[in-house]
Short mmCIF file of C-alpha atoms and ligand atoms in Angstrom, two decimals:
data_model
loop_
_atom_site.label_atom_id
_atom_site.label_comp_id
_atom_site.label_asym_id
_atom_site.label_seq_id
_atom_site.Cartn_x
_atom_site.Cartn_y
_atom_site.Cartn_z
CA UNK A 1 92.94 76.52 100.79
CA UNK A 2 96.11 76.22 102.40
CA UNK A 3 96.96 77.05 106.43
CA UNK A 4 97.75 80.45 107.35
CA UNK A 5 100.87 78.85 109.07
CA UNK A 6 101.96 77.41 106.47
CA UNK A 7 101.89 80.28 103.91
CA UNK A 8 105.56 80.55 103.45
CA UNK A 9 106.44 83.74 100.40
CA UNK A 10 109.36 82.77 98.52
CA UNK A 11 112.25 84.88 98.79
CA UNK A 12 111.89 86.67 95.15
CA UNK A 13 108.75 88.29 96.03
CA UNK A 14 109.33 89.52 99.49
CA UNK A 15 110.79 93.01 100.32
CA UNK A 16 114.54 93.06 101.32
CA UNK A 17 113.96 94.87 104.02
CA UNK A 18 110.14 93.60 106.33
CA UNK A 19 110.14 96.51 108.05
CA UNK A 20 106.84 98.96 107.50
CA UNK A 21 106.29 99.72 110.70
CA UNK A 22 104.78 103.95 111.75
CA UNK A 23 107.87 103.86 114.51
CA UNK A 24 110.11 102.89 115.64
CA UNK A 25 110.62 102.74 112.10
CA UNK A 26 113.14 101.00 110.25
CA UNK A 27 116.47 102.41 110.43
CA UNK A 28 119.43 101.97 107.73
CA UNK A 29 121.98 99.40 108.54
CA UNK A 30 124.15 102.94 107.11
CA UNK A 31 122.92 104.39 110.20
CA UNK A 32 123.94 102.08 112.49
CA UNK A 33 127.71 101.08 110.80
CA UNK A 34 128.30 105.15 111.50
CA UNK A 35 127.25 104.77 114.80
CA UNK A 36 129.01 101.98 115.25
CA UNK A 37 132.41 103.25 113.55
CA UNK A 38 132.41 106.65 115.82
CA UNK A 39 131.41 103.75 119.22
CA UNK A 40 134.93 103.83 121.13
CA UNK A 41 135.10 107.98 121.01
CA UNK A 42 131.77 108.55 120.69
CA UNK A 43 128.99 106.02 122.93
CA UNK A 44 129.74 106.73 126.44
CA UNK A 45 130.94 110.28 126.21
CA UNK A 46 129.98 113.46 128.12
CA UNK A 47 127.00 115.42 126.41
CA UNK A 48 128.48 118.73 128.26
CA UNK A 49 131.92 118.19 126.14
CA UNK A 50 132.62 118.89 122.51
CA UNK A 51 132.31 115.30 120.76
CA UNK A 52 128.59 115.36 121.82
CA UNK A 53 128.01 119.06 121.91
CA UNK A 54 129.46 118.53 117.73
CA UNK A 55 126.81 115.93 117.30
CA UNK A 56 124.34 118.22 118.31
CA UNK A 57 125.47 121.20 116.45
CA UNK A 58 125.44 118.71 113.29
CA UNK A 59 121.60 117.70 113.63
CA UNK A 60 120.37 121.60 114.52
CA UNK A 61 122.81 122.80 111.26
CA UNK A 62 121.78 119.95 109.13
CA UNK A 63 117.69 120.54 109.93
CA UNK A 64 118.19 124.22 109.11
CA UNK A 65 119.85 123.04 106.02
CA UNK A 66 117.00 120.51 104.98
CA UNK A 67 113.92 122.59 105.90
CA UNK A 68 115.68 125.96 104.20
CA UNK A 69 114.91 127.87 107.65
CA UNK A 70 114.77 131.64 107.24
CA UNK A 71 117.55 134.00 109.52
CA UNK A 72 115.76 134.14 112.93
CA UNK A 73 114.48 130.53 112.76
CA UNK A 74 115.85 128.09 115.84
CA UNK A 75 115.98 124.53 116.06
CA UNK A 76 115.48 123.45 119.68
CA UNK A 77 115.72 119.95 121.02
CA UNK A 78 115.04 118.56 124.34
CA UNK A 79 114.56 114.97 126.21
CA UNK A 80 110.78 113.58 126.50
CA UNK A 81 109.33 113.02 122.88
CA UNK A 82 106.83 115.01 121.12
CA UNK A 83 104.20 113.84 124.15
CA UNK A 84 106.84 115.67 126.49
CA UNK A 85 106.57 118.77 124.09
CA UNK A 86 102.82 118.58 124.09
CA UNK A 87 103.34 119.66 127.68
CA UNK A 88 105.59 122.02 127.36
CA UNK A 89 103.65 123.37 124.68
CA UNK A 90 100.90 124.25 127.38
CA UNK A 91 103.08 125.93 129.42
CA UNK A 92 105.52 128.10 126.55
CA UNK A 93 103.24 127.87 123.81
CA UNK A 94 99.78 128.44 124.50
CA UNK A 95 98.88 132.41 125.55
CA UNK A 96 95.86 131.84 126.57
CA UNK A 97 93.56 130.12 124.38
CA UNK A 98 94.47 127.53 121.23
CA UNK A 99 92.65 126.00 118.10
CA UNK A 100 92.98 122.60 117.12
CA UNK A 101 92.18 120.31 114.37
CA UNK A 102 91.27 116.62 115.96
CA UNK A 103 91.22 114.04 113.16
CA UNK A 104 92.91 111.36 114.59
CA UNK A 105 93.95 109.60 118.13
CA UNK A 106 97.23 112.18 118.06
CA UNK A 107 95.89 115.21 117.23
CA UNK A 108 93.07 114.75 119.51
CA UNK A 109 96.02 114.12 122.61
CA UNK A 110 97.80 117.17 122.23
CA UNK A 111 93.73 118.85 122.85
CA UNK A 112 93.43 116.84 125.95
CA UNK A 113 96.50 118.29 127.05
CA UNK A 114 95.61 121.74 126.67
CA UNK A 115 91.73 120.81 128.03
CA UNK A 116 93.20 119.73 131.12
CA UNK A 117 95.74 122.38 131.94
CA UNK A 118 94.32 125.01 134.34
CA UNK A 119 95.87 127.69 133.90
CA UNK A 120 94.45 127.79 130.45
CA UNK A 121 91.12 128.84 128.81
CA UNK A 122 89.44 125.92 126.64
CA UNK A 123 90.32 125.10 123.32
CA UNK A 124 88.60 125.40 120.56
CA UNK A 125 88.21 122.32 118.54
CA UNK A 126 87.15 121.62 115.09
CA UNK A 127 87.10 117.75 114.30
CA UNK A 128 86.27 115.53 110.83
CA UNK A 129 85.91 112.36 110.86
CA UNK A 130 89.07 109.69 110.85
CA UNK A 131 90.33 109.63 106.96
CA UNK A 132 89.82 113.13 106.45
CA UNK A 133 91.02 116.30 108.16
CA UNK A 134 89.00 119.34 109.12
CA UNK A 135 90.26 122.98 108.43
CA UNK A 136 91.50 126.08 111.09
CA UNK A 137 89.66 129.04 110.67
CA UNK A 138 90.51 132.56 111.97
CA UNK A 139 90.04 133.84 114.80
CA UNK A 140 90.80 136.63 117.22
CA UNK A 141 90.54 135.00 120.53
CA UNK A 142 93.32 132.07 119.20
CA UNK A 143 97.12 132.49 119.92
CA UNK A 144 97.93 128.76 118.79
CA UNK A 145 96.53 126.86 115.77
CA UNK A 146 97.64 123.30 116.78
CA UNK A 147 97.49 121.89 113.11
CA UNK A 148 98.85 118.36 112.38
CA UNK A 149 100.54 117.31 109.02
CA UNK A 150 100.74 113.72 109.33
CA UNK A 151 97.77 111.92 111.56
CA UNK A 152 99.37 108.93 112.41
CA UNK A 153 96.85 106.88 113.17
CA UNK A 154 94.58 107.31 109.82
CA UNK A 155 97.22 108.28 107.35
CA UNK A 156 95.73 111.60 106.37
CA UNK A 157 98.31 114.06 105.36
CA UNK A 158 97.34 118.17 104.95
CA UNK A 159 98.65 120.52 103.79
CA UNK A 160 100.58 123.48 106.32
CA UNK A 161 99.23 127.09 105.75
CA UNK A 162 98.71 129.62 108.13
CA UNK A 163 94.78 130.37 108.13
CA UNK A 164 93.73 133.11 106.36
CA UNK A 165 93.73 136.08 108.32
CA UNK A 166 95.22 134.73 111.84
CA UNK A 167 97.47 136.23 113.87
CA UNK A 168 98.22 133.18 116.10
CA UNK A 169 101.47 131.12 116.29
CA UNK A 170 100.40 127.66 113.99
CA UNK A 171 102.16 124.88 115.39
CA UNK A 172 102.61 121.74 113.87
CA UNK A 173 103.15 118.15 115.32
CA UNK A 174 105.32 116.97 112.41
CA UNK A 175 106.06 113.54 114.36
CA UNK A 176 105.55 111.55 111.19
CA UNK A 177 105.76 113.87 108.81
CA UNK A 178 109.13 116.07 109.15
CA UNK A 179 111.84 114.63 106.75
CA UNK A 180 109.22 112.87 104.70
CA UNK A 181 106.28 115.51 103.42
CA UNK A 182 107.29 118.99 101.85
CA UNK A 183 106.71 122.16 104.17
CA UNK A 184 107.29 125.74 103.68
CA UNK A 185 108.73 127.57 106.56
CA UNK A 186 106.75 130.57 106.45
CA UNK A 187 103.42 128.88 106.65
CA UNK A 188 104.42 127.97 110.59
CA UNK A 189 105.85 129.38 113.76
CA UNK A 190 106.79 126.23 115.62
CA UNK A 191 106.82 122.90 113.47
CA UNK A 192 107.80 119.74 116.20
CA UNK A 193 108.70 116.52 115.80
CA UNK A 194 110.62 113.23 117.63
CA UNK A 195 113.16 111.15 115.45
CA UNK A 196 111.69 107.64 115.27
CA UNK A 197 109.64 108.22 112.12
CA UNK A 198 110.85 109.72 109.09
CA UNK A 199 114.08 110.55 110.19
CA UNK A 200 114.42 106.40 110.79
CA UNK A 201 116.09 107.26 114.64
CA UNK A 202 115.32 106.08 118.33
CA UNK A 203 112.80 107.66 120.05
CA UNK A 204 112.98 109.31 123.62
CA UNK A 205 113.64 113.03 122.06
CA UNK A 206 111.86 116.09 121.12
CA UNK A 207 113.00 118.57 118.10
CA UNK A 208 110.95 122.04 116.89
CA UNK A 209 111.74 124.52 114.35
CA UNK A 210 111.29 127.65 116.04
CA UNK A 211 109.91 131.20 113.98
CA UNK A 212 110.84 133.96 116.18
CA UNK A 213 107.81 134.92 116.98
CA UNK A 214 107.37 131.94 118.55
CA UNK A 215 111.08 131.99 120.43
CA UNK A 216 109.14 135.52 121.38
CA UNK A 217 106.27 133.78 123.11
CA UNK A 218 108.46 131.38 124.78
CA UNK A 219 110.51 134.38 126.55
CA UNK A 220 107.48 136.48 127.26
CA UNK A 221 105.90 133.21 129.28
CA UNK A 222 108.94 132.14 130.67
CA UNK A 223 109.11 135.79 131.69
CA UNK A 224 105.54 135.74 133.33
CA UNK A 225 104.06 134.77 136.74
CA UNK A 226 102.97 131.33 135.35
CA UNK A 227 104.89 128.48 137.17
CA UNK A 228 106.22 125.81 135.09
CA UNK A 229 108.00 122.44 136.13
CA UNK A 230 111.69 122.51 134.47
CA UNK A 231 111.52 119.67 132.44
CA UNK A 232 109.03 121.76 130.66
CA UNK A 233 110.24 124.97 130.35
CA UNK A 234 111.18 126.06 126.92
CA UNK A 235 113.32 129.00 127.83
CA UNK A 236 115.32 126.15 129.45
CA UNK A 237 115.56 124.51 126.47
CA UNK A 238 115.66 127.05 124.41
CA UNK A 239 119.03 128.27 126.43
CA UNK A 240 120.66 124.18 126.29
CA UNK A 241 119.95 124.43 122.58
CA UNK A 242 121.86 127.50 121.64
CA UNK A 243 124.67 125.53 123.57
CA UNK A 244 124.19 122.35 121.46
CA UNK A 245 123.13 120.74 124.71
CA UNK A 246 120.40 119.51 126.66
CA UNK A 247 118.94 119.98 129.77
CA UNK A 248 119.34 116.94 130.99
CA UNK A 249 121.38 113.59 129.90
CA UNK A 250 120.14 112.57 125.86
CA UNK A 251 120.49 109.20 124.87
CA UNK A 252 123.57 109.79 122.39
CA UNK A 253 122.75 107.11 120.20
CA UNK A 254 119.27 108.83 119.07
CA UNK A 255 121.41 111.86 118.36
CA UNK A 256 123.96 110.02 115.94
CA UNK A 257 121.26 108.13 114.15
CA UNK A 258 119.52 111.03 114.03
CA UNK A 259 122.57 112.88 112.02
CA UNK A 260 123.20 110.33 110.06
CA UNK A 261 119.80 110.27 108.63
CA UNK A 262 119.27 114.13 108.07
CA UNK A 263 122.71 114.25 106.43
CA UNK A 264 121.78 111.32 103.93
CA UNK A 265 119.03 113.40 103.17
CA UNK A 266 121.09 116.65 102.44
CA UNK A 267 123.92 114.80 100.53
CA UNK A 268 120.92 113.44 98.35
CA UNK A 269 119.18 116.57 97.74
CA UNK A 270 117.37 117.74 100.89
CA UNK A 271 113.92 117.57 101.19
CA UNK A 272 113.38 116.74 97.85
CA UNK A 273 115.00 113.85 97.60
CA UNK A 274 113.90 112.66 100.99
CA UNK A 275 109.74 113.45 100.08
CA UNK A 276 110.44 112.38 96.73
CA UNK A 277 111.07 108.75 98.01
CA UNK A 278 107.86 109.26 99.56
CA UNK A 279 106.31 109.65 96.75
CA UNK A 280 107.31 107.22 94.35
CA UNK A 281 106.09 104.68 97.28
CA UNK A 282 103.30 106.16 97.66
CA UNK A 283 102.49 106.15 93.95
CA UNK A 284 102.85 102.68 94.25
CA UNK A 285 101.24 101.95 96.94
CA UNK A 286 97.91 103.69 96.10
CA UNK A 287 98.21 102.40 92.43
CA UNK A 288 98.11 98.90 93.63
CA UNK A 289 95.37 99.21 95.99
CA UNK A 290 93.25 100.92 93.64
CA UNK A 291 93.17 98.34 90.88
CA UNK A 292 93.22 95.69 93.78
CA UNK A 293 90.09 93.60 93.76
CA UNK A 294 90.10 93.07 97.35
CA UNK A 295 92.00 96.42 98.87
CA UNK A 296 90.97 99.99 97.92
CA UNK A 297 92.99 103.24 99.99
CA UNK A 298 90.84 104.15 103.07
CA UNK A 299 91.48 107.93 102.50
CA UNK A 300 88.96 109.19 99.96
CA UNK A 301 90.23 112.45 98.72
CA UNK A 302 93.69 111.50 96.69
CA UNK A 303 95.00 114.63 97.79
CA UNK A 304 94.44 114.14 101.76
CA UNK A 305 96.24 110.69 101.48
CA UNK A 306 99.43 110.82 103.24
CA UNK A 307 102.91 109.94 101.25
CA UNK A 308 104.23 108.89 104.79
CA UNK A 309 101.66 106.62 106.00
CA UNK A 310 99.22 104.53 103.87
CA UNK A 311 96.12 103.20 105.13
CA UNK A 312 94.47 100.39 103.15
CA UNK A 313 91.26 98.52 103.71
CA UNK A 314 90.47 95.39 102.61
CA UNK A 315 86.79 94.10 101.89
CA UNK A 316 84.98 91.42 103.53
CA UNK A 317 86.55 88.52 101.89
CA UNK A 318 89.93 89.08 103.32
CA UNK A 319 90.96 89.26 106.91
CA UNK A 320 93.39 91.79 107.23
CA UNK A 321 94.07 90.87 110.77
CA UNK A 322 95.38 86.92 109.29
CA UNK A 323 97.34 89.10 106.42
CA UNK A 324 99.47 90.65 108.97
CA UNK A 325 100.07 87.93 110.98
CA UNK A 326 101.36 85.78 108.03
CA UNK A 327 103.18 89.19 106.91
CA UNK A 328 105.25 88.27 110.60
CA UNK A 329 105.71 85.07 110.14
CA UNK A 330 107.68 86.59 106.82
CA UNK A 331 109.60 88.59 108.50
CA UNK A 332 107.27 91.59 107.38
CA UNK A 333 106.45 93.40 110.29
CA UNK A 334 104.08 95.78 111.87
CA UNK A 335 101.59 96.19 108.73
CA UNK A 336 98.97 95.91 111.67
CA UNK A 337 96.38 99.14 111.39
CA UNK A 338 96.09 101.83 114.48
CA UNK A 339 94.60 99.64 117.07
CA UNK A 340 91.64 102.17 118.00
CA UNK A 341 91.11 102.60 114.83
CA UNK A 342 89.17 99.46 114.77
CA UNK A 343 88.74 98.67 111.04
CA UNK A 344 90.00 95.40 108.66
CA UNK A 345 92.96 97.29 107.28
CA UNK A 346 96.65 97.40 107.40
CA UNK A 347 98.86 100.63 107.82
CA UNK A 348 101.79 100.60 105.82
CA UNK A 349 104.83 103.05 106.43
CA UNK A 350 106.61 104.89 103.69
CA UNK A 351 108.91 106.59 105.30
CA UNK A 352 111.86 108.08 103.27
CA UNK A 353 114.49 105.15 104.35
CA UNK A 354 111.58 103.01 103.28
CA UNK A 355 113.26 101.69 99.92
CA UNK A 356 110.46 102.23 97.43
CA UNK A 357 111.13 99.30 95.65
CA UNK A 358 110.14 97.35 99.06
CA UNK A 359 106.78 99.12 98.91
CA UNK A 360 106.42 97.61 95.70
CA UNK A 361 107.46 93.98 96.91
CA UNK A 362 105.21 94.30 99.74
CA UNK A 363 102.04 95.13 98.15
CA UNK A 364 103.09 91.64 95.93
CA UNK A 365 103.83 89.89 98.87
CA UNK A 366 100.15 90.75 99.77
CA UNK A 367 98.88 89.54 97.08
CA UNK A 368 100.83 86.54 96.88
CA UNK A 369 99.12 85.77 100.85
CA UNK A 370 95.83 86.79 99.80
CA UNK A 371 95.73 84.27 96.67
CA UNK A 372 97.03 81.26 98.66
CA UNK A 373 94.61 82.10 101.67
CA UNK A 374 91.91 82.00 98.64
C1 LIG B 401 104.30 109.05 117.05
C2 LIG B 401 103.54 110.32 117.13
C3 LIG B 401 103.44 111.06 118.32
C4 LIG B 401 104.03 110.55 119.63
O1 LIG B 401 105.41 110.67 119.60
P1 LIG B 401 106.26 110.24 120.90
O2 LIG B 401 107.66 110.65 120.56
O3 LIG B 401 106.08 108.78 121.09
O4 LIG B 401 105.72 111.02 122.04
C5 LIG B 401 102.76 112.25 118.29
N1 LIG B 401 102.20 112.72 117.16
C6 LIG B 401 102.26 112.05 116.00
C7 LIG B 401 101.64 112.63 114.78
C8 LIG B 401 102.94 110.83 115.95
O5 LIG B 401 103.02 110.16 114.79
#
């Protein structure tokens, strides 16, 4: 049995590239050579004049592009993350009362948020338990499904469809999941995400694909008697956006990484090429773990296991904990599960800019730790 410390993985079996981490997530060195090229006119530059403003109208054109968004669809953007739209949501979103699905630490945030506003009525909440997701069901009292497609924290993945029968906006917190798992516009009204996941950006910044019947519910709120703080006003975004802006001062950098990534996916094949990455690593993943001897996926149902985020548990025999630390000393990083998750597992991004042949050298660089811990 040799030292943990001393467990050093020879350069042939370890992934070019050690980053796995659920975000910040790796970006491309692509990414940042663009970023870098367009630094002297670009970095530093007003966000109220055109060279930004362009930027801007690149990402909102270029998500329309990749997600195939039907006439009447917007993309908005504003400063804050998705935990900033969360807010925002309970002021421009949410009528009166929403229904959520808590299966995880980030779906169950966005219900605290609603919970605690006042000047709302009390969610309904359906939960399952972490590794599987529960399922909306109709009803008449609901104006917002709050569905998640990615949860984060367990790596369950499911599937967006409106519930049978509703006449509520569904809206989606896409965080992880936008860029990297296959959607179909019509099955959602308002489907939000932030750029340090799949689309392998900074963080700091809030996007949503916008139906227009929910840009409708934003005006007829914004409209209304309720008083909302301006960093958290959708019609205020909502107005910035149409002018490829912001309301207040973006960190440009975000934005060009941002671009960069979403037009790599369209110059590839759109969404299919960018999922489709996800899923040949996620093939191997799952493949590996399942003839492991030691490590076996923690989502049950194949078809709730997300293509984004893979959760694998290891048994008794090997510390999963040690793993990732050894992983670090590699120069693999942040394999380390969802800390309230609490179980012996790691968590293993997949994301599209995620070379799938590093998946593949990872889960051998795992086994190559495990065997000399042995
Ligand atoms: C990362 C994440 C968030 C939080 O995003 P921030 O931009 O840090 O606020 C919310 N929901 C999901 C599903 C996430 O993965």
């Amino acid at each position: 049995m040799s030292s943990a410390d001393n467990i050093k993985v020879p350069e042939n079996i370890l992934p070019a590239d050690g980053r796995f981490g659920a975000g910040p997530s790796k970006v491309r060195r692509d990414q940042l050579e663009a970023l870098l090229a367009d630094g002297d006119t670009y970095m530093g530059t007003s966000h109220r004049q055109s060279t930004v403003k362009n930027k801007v109208g690149e990402v909102r054109d270029g998500l329309r592009q990749l997600f195939s968004l039907p006439d009447g669809y917007e993309v908005l953007l504003g400063n804050g993350g998705t935990t900033c739209f969360w807010d925002a949501a309970t002021f421009h979103l949410v009528e009166s009362q929403s229904q959520h699905l808590n299966f995880g630490e980030f779906s169950s945030k966005f219900t605290t948020c609603v919970t605690e506003a006042p000047h709302l009525n009390n969610p309904q909440v359906i939960s399952a338990a972490p590794g599987t997701h529960p399922v909306a069901v109709a009803d008449d009292s609901v104006d917002l499904y709050a569905l998640t497609h990615n949860e984060t924290s367990t790596g369950v993945a499911m599937q967006i469809v409106r519930p049978a029968g509703s006449t509520g906006l569904v809206a989606v917190d896409a965080t992880s999941a936008a860029g990297g798992l296959r959607v179909e516009p019509s099955q959602f009204d308002c489907y939000y995400f932030a750029p340090q996941k799949s689309f392998a950006s900074d963080g700091g910044l809030w996007l949503a694909l916008c139906s227009p019947a929910a840009i409708e519910r934003i005006e007829s709120l914004a409209a209304s008697d309720r008083w909302t703080p301006a960093f958290f006003d959708l019609k205020i975004a909502l107005d910035n956006s149409r002018q490829n802006q912001t309301y207040n001062t973006p960190a440009l950098a975000t934005i060009h990484l941002l671009a960069s990534q979403i037009k790599w996916f369209n110059d590839n094949g759109g969404l299919e090429f960018s999922a489709g990455r996800s899923d040949a690593s996620a093939a191997t993943l799952y493949s590996w773990a399942e003839s492991s001897s030691y490590a076996s996926p923690f989502v049950q149902n194949p078809a709730e296991r997300s293509h984004v985020i893979g959760t694998i548990d290891f048994d008794d025999s090997v510390d999963a904990a040690a793993v990732a630390k050894i992983l670090r000393a590699n120069g693999v990083v942040d394999t380390e599960p969802y800390r309230k998750l609490g179980r012996n597992q790691l968590r293993i991004a997949m994301f599209p800019g995620i070379d799938p042949d590093d998946v593949a050298a990872l889960c051998a660089t795992i086994d190559f730790i495990v065997s000399a811990l042995n």
